[in-house]
Short mmCIF file of C-alpha atoms in Angstrom, two decimals:
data_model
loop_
_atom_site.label_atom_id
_atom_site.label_comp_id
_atom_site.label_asym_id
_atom_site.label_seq_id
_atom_site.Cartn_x
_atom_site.Cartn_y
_atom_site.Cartn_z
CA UNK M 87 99.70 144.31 86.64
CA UNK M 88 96.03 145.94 87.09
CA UNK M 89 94.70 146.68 90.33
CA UNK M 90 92.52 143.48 91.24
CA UNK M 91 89.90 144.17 92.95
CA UNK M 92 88.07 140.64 94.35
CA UNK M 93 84.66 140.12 94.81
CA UNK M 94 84.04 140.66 98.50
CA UNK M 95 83.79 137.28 100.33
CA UNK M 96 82.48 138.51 103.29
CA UNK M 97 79.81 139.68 101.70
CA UNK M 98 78.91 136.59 99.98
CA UNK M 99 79.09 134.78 102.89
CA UNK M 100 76.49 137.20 104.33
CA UNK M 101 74.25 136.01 101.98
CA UNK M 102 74.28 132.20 102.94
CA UNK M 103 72.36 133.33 106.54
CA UNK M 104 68.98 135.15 106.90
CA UNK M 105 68.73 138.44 108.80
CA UNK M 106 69.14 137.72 112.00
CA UNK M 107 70.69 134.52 111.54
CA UNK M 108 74.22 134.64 112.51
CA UNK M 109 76.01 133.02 115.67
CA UNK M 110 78.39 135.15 117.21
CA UNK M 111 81.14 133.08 115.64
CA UNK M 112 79.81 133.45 112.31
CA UNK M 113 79.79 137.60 112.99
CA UNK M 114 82.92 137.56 114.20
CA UNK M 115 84.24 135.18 111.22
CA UNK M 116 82.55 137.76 108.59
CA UNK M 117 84.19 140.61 111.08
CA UNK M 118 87.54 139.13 110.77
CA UNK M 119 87.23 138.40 106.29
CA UNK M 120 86.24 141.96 106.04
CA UNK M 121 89.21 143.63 108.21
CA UNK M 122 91.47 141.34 105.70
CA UNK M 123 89.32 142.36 102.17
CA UNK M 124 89.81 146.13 103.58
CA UNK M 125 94.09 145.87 104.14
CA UNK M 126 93.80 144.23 100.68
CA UNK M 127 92.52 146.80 98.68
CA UNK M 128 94.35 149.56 100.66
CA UNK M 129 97.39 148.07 100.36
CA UNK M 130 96.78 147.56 96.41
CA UNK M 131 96.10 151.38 96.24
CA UNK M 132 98.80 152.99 98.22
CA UNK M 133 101.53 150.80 97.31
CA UNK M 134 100.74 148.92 94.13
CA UNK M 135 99.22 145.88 92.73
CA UNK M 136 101.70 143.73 92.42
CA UNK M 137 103.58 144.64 96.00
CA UNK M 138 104.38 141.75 97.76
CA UNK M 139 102.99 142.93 101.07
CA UNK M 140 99.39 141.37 99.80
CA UNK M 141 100.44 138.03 100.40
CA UNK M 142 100.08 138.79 103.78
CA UNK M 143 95.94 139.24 103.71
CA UNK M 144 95.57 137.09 101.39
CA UNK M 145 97.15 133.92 103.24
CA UNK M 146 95.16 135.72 106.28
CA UNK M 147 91.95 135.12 104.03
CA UNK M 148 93.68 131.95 103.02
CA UNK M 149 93.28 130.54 106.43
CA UNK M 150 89.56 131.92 107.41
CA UNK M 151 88.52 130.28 104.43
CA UNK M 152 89.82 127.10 105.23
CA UNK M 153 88.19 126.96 108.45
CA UNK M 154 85.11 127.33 106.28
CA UNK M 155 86.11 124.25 104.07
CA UNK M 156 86.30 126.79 101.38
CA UNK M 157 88.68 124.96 99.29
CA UNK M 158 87.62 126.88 95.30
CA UNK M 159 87.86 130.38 97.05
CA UNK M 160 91.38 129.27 98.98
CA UNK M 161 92.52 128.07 95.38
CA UNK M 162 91.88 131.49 93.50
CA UNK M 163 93.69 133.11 96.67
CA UNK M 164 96.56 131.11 96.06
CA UNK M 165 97.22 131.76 92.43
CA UNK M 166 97.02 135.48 93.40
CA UNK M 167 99.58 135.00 96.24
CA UNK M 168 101.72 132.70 93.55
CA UNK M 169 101.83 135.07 90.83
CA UNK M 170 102.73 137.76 93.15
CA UNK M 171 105.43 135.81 94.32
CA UNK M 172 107.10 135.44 90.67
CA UNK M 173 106.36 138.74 90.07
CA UNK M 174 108.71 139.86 93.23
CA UNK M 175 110.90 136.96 93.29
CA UNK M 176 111.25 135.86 89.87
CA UNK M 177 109.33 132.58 87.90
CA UNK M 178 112.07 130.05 88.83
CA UNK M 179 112.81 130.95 92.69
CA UNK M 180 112.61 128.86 95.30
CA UNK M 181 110.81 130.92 97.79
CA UNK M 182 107.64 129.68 95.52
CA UNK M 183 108.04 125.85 96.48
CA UNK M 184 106.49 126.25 100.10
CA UNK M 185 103.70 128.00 98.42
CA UNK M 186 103.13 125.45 95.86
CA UNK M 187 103.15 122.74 98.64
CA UNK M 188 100.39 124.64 100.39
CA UNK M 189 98.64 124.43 97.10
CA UNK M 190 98.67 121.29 96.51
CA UNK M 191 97.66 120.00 99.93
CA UNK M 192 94.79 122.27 99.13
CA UNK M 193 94.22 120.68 96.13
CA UNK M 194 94.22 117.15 97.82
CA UNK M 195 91.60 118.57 100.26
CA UNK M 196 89.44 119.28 97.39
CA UNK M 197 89.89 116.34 95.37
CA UNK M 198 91.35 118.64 92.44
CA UNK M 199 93.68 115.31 90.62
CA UNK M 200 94.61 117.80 87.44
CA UNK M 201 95.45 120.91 89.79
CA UNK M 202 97.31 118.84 92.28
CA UNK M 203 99.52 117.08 89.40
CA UNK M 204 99.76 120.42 87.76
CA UNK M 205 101.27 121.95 91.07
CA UNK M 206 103.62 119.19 91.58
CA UNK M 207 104.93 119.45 88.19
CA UNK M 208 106.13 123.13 88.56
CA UNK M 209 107.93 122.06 92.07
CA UNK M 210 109.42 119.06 89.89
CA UNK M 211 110.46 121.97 86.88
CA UNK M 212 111.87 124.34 89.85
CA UNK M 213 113.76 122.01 91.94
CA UNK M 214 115.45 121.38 88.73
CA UNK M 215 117.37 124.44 88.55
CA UNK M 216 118.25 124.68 92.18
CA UNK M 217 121.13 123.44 92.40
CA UNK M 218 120.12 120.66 95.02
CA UNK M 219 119.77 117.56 93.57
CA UNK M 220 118.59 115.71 95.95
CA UNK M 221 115.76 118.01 96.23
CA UNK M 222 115.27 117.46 92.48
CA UNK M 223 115.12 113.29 92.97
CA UNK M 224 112.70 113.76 95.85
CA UNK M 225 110.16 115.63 93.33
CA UNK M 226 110.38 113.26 90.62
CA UNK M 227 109.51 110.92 93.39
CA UNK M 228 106.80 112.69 94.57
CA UNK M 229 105.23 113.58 91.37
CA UNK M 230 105.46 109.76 90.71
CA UNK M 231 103.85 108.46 93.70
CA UNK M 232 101.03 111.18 92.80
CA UNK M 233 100.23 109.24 89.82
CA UNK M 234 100.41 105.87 91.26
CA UNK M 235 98.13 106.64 94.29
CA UNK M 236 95.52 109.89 94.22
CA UNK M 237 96.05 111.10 91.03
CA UNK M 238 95.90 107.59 89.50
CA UNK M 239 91.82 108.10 88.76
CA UNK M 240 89.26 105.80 89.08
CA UNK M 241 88.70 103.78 85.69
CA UNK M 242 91.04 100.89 84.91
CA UNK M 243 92.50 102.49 82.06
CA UNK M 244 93.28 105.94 83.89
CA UNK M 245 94.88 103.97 86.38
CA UNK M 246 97.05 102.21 84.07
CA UNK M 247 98.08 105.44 82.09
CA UNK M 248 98.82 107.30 85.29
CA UNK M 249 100.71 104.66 86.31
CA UNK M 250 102.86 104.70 83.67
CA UNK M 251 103.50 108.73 83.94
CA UNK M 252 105.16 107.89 87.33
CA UNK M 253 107.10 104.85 85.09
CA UNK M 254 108.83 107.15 82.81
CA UNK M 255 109.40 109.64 85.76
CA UNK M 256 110.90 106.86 88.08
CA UNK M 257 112.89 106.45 84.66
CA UNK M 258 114.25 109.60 84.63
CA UNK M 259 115.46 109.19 88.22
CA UNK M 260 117.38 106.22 88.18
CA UNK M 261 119.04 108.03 85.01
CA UNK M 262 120.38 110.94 87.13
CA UNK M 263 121.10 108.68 90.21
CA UNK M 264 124.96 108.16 89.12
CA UNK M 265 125.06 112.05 88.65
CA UNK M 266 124.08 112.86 91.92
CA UNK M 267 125.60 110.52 94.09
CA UNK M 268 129.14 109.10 94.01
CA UNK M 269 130.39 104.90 92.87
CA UNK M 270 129.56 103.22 96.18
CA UNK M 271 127.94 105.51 98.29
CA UNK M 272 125.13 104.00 100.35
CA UNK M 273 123.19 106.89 99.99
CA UNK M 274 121.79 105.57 96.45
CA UNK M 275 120.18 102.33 98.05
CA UNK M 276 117.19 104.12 99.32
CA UNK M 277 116.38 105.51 95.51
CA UNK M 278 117.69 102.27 93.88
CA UNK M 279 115.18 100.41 95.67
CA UNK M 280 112.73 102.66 94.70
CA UNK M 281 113.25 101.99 91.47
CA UNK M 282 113.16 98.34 92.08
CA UNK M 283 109.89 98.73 93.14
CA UNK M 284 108.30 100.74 90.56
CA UNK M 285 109.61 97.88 88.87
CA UNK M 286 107.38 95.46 91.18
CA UNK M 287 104.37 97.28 90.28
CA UNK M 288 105.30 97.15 87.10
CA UNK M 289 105.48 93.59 86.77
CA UNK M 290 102.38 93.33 88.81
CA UNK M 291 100.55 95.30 86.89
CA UNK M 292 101.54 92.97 83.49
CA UNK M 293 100.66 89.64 85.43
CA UNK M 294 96.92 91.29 86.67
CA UNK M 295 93.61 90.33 85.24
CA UNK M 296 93.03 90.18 82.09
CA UNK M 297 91.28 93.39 81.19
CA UNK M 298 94.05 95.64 82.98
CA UNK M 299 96.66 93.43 81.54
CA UNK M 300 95.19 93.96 78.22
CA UNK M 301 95.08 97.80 78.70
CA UNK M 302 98.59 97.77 80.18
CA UNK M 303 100.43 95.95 77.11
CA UNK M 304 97.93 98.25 75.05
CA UNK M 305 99.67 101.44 76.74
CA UNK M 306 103.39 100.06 76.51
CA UNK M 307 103.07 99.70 73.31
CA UNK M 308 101.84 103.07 72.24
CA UNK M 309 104.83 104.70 74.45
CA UNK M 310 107.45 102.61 73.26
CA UNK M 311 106.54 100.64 70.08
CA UNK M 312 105.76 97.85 68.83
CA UNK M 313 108.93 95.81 70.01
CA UNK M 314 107.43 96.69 73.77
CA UNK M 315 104.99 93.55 72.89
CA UNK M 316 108.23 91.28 72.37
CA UNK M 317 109.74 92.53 75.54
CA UNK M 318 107.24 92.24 77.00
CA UNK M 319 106.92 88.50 76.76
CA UNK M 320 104.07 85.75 76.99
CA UNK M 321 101.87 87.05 80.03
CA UNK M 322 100.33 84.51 81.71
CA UNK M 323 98.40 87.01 84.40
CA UNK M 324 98.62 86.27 88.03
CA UNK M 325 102.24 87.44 89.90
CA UNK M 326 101.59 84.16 92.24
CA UNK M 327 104.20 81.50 90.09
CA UNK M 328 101.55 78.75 91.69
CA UNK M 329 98.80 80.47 89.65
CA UNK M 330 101.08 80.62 86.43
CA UNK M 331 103.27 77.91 85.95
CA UNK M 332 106.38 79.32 87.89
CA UNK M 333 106.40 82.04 85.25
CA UNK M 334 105.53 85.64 85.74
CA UNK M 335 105.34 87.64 82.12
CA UNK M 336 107.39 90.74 81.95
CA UNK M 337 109.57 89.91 79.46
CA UNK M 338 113.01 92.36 79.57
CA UNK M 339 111.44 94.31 83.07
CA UNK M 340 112.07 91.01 84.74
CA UNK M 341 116.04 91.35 84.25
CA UNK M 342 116.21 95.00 85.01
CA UNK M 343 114.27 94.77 88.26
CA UNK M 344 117.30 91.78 89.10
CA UNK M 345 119.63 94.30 87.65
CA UNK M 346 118.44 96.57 90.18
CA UNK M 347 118.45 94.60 93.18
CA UNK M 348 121.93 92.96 92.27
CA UNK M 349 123.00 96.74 92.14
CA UNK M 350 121.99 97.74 95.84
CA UNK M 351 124.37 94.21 96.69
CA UNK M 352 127.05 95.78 95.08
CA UNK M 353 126.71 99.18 96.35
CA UNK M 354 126.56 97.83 100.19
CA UNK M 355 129.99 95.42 99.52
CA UNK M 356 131.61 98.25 98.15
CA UNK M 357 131.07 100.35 101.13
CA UNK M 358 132.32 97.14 103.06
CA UNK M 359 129.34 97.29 105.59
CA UNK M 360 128.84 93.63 105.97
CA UNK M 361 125.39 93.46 107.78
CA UNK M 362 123.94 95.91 104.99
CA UNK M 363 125.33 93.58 102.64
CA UNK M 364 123.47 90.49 104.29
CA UNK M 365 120.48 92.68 104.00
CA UNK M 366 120.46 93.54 100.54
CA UNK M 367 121.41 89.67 100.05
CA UNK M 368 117.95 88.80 101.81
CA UNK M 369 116.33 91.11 99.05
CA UNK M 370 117.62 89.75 96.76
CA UNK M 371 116.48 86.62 97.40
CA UNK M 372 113.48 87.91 97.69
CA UNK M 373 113.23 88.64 94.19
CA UNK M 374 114.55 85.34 93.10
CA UNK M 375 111.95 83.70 95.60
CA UNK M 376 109.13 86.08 93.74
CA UNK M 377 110.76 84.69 90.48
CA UNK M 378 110.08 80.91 91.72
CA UNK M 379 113.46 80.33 91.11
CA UNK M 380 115.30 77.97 92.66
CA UNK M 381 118.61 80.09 94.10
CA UNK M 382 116.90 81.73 96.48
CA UNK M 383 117.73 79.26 98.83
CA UNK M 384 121.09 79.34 98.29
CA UNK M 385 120.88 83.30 98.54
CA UNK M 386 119.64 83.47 102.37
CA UNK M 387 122.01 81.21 103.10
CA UNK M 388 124.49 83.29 101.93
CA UNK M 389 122.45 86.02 103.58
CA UNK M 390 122.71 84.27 107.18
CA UNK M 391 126.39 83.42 106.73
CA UNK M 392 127.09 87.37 106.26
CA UNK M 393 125.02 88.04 109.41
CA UNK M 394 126.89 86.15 111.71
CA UNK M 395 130.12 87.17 109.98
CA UNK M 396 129.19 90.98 110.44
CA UNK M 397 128.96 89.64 114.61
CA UNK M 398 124.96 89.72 114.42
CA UNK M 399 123.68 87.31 117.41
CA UNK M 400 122.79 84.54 116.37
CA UNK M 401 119.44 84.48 118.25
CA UNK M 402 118.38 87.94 116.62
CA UNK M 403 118.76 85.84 113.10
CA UNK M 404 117.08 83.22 114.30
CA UNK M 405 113.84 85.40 115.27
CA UNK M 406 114.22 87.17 112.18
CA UNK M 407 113.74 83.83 109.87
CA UNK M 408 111.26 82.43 111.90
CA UNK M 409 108.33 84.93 111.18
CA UNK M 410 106.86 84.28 107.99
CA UNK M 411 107.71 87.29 105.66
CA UNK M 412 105.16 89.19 103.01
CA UNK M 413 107.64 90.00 99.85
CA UNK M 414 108.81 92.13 98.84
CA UNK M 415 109.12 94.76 101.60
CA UNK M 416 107.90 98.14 101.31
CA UNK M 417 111.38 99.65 102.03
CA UNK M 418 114.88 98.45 102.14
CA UNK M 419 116.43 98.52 106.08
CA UNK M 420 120.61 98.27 106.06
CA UNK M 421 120.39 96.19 109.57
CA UNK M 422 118.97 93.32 110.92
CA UNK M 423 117.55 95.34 113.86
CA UNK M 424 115.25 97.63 111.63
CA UNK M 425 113.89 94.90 109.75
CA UNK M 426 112.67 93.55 113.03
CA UNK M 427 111.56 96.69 114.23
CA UNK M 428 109.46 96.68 110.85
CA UNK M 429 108.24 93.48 111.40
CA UNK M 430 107.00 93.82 114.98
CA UNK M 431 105.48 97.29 114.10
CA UNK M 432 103.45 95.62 111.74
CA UNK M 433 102.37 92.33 113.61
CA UNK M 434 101.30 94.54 116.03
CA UNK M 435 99.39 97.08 113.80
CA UNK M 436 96.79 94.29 113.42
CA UNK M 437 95.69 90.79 115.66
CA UNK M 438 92.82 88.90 114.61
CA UNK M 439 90.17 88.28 117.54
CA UNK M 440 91.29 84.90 118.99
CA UNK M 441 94.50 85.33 121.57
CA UNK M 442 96.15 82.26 119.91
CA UNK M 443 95.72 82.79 116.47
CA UNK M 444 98.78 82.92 114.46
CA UNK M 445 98.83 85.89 112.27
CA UNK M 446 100.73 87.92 109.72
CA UNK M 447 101.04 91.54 109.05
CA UNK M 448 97.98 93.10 107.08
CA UNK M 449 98.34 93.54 103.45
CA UNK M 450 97.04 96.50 101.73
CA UNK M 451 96.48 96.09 97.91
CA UNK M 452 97.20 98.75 95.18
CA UNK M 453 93.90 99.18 94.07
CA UNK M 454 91.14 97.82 93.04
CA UNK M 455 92.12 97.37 89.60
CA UNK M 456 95.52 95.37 91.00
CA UNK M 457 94.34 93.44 94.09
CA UNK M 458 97.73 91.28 94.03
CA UNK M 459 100.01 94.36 94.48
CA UNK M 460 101.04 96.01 97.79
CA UNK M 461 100.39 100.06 97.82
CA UNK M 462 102.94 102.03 97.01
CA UNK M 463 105.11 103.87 99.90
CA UNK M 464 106.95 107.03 99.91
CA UNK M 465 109.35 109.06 102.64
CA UNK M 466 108.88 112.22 100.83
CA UNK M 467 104.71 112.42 100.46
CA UNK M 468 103.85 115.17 102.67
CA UNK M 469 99.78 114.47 102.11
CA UNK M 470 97.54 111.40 102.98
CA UNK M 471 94.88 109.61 101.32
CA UNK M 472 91.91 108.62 104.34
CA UNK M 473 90.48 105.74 101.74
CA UNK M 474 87.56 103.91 102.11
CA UNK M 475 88.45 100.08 102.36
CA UNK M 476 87.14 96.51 101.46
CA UNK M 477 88.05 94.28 103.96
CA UNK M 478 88.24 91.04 105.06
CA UNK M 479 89.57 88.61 107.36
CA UNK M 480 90.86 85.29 105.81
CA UNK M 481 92.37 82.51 107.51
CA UNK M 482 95.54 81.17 104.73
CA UNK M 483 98.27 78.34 104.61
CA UNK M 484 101.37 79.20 103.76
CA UNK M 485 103.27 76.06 102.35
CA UNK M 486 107.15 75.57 102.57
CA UNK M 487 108.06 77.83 99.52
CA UNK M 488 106.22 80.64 100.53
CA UNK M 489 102.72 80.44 98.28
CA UNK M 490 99.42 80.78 99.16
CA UNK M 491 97.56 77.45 98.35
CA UNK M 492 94.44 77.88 100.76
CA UNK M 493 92.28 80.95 102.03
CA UNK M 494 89.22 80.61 103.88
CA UNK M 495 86.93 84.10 104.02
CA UNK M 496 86.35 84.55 107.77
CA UNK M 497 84.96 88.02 107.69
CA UNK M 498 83.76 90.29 105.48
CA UNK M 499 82.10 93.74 104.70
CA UNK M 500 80.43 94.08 102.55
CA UNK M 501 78.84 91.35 101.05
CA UNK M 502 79.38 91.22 97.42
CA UNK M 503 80.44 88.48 95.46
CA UNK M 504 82.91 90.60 92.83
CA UNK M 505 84.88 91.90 95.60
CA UNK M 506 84.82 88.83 97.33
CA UNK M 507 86.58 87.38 94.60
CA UNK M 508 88.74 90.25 94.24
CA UNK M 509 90.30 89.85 98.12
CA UNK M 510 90.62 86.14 97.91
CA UNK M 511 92.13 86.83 94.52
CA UNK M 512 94.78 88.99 96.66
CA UNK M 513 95.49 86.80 99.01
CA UNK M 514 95.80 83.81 96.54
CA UNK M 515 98.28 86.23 94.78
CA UNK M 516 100.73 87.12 97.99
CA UNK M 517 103.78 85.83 98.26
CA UNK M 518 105.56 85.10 101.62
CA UNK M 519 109.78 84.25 102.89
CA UNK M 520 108.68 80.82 104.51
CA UNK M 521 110.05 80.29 108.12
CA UNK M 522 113.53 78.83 108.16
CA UNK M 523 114.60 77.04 110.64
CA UNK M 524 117.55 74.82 111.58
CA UNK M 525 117.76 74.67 107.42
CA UNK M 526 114.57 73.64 106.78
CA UNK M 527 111.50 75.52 105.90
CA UNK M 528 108.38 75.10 107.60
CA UNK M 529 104.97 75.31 106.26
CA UNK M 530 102.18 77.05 108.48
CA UNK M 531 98.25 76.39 108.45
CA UNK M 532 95.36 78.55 109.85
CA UNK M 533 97.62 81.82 109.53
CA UNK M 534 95.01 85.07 110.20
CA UNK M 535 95.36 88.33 107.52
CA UNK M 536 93.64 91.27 106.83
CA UNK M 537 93.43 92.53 103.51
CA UNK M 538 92.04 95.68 102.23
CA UNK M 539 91.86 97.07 99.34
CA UNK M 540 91.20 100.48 98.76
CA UNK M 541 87.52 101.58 96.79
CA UNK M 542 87.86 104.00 93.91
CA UNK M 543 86.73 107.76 94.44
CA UNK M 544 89.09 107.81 97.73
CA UNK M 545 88.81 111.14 100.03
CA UNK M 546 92.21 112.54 100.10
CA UNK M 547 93.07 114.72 103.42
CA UNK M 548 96.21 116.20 104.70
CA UNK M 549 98.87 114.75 106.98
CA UNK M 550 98.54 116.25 110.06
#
């Protein structure tokens, strides 16, 4: 490796301020860069260029330059440090993942969508030969949530490709699922459900309006063939069954996101945890009630009957089933106690002005591009997208299966008629668990929401 000698920064900085110019922080800043630039180069001549010991200015000069917002500079830094580190510690050690983390929360910082998917690709390729696999399904993961959130782009149809990059990733987890974890172990619900709802988007995503649903069956079709359009099925667009004749298209992704959810029901009897088996029984019926199909009904009943046999009080069910329910949830909770938790956490993330309005938990959309889908969560993402919002306040009815039939715009910002079309089309689109109570289900009028759905071109920042 040559001797690399970098252009001095603190000089260049130097030249952004006129003689005389500098605050005493700004001297002491260019003080402190060229103290670092000077242990660099000494340390490349006495001891060699590619001796580990520079890592240690350079992440010095790493973090002066980030006070500076100096996100290009930080970047070239990196790659010296990373190459460094392969050098020293070999091209597939894992002593370069923390490093590669750093860079891409750098790379989020600077809105860099190709570096950042670039960088979590090589943590993907060397969790792989770990030995952890766990570790392994937790890249995959977030390499897929990448492409379905900030490195999705900003046109329709670099949405819809990047979306289905994660697909074929979230693909190639549920593969190695049974490999990793053992027949029955509840450890796989959490990823199984994942999969379920990359399978929601999915579906969403087919059933959207029709110039994304054009480009969508467009893009199946040159990954998988032309038999993708016959599995695919008639698409009628819209995932609310009141806006498409009870039907959602999907064709053969329909049965595999039951297959899924039918799985995680399996998985939770086989462990013989009862209350985790009501659970995934109330998911379940979720799906069938997103399918507009008539068991659901018979589902949370089954669902209830499991609670009380598992010695859940009976009150706790009832306040559970008497809030109406967005669907399908973001995550999957194994007791009745977290889903509450969830439920209050979000009622109160959000009240609309009036004391006694009724009100239900705020619904973020996808994107712009799919107004009618919830955005994607992860456990794993270890960055954070601060997006700029549409928003609005609408006051809905919710009718005794769980659609959507009226939305009045209350409030607004800004005022434009294509995006006001776009949130009522959202909220039209959502699809709530009714309240049940003693076995009947109750419709509800003048129910409060906010929705917002994000703008396109969102600033990305880290998590602190």
């Amino acid at each position: 490796m040559r001797l690399i000698r970098l252009p001095s920064i603190a000089a260049a900085f130097a030249l952004m301020w006129s003689p005389g110019g500098f605050a005493a922080s700004d001297e002491e800043w260019l003080e402190r860069m060229q103290v670092q630039e000077n242990l660099l180069e000494e340390l490349q001549s006495t001891r060699g260029p590619t001796d580990l010991s520079l890592v240690e200015p350079l992440q010095a000069m790493i973090v002066l330059l980030r006070e500076r917002s100096e996100y290009g500079r930080v970047a070239e830094l990196q790659e010296h440090q990373l190459e460094l580190m392969r050098i020293n510690y070999g091209p597939e050690s894992v002593e370069l993942i923390p490093l590669l983390k750093e860079m891409v929360l750098n790379g989020v910082e600077a809105g860099d969508r190709e570096g950042v998917s670039d960088f979590l690709q090589q943590m993907r390729v060397l969790n792989s030969v770990q030995g952890d696999p766990v570790a392994h399904l937790e890249a995959i993961e977030l390499q897929a949530y990448w492409y379905k959130t900030g490195g999705a782009g900003q046109t329709h149809k670099q949405r819809v490709v990047s979306f289905f990059d994660a697909h074929e990733l979230v693909d190639e987890l549920e593969i190695l699922l049974d490999d990793v974890f053992d027949a029955g172990d509840p450890s796989i619900v959490p990823w199984l459900y994942r999969v379920y709802m990359n399978r929601y988007l999915l579906l969403g995503l087919l059933n959207s309006d029709r110039e994304v649903r054009a480009i969508a069956r467009e893009e199946l079709v040159w990954r998988e063939g032309s038999d993708a359009l016959w599995a695919i099925g008639r698409s009628t667009g819209g995932t609310n069954a009141s806006s498409t004749a009870g039907r959602w298209g999907g064709g053969r992704f329909i049965p595999e996101a039951q297959e899924t959810v039918e799985k995680i029901t399996e998985v939770m009897e086989t462990a013989g945890d009862l209350e985790a088996q009501a659970m995934a029984t109330i998911y379940e019926a979720d799906f069938h009630l997103l399918m507009n199909w008539a068991s659901a009904w018979r589902k949370y009943d089954e669902a209830r009957e499991l609670l009380r046999e598992a010695g859940v009080p009976e009150e706790r069910i009832s306040l559970f089933f008497s809030r109406p329910q967005q669907i399908p949830y973001s995550r999957f909770h194994p007791t009745l106690e977290e889903a509450i938790a969830r439920q209050e956490a979000d009622l109160s993330r959000w009240r609309p002005a009036g004391e006694d309005a009724a009100h239900v938990a705020e619904f973020t959309a996808w994107s712009e591009s799919v107004p009618n889908v919830r955005f994607p969560d992860s456990d794993h993402v270890f960055w954070n997208e601060a997006s700029s919002y549409y928003e609005a306040e609408l006051d809905i009815n919710i009718n005794s299966v769980g659609f959507v039939p009226h939305v009045d715009v209350l409030e607004f910002e800004p005022e434009n008629n294509e995006v006001r079309y776009r949130l009522r089309r959202a909220a039209e689109d959502l699809r709530f668990r009714p309240i049940m109570e003693d076995n009947r289900r109750r419709r509800m009028h003048d129910v409060h929401i906010r929705v917002l759905i994000p703008r396109d071109g969102t600033e990305m920042v880290e998590v602190e």
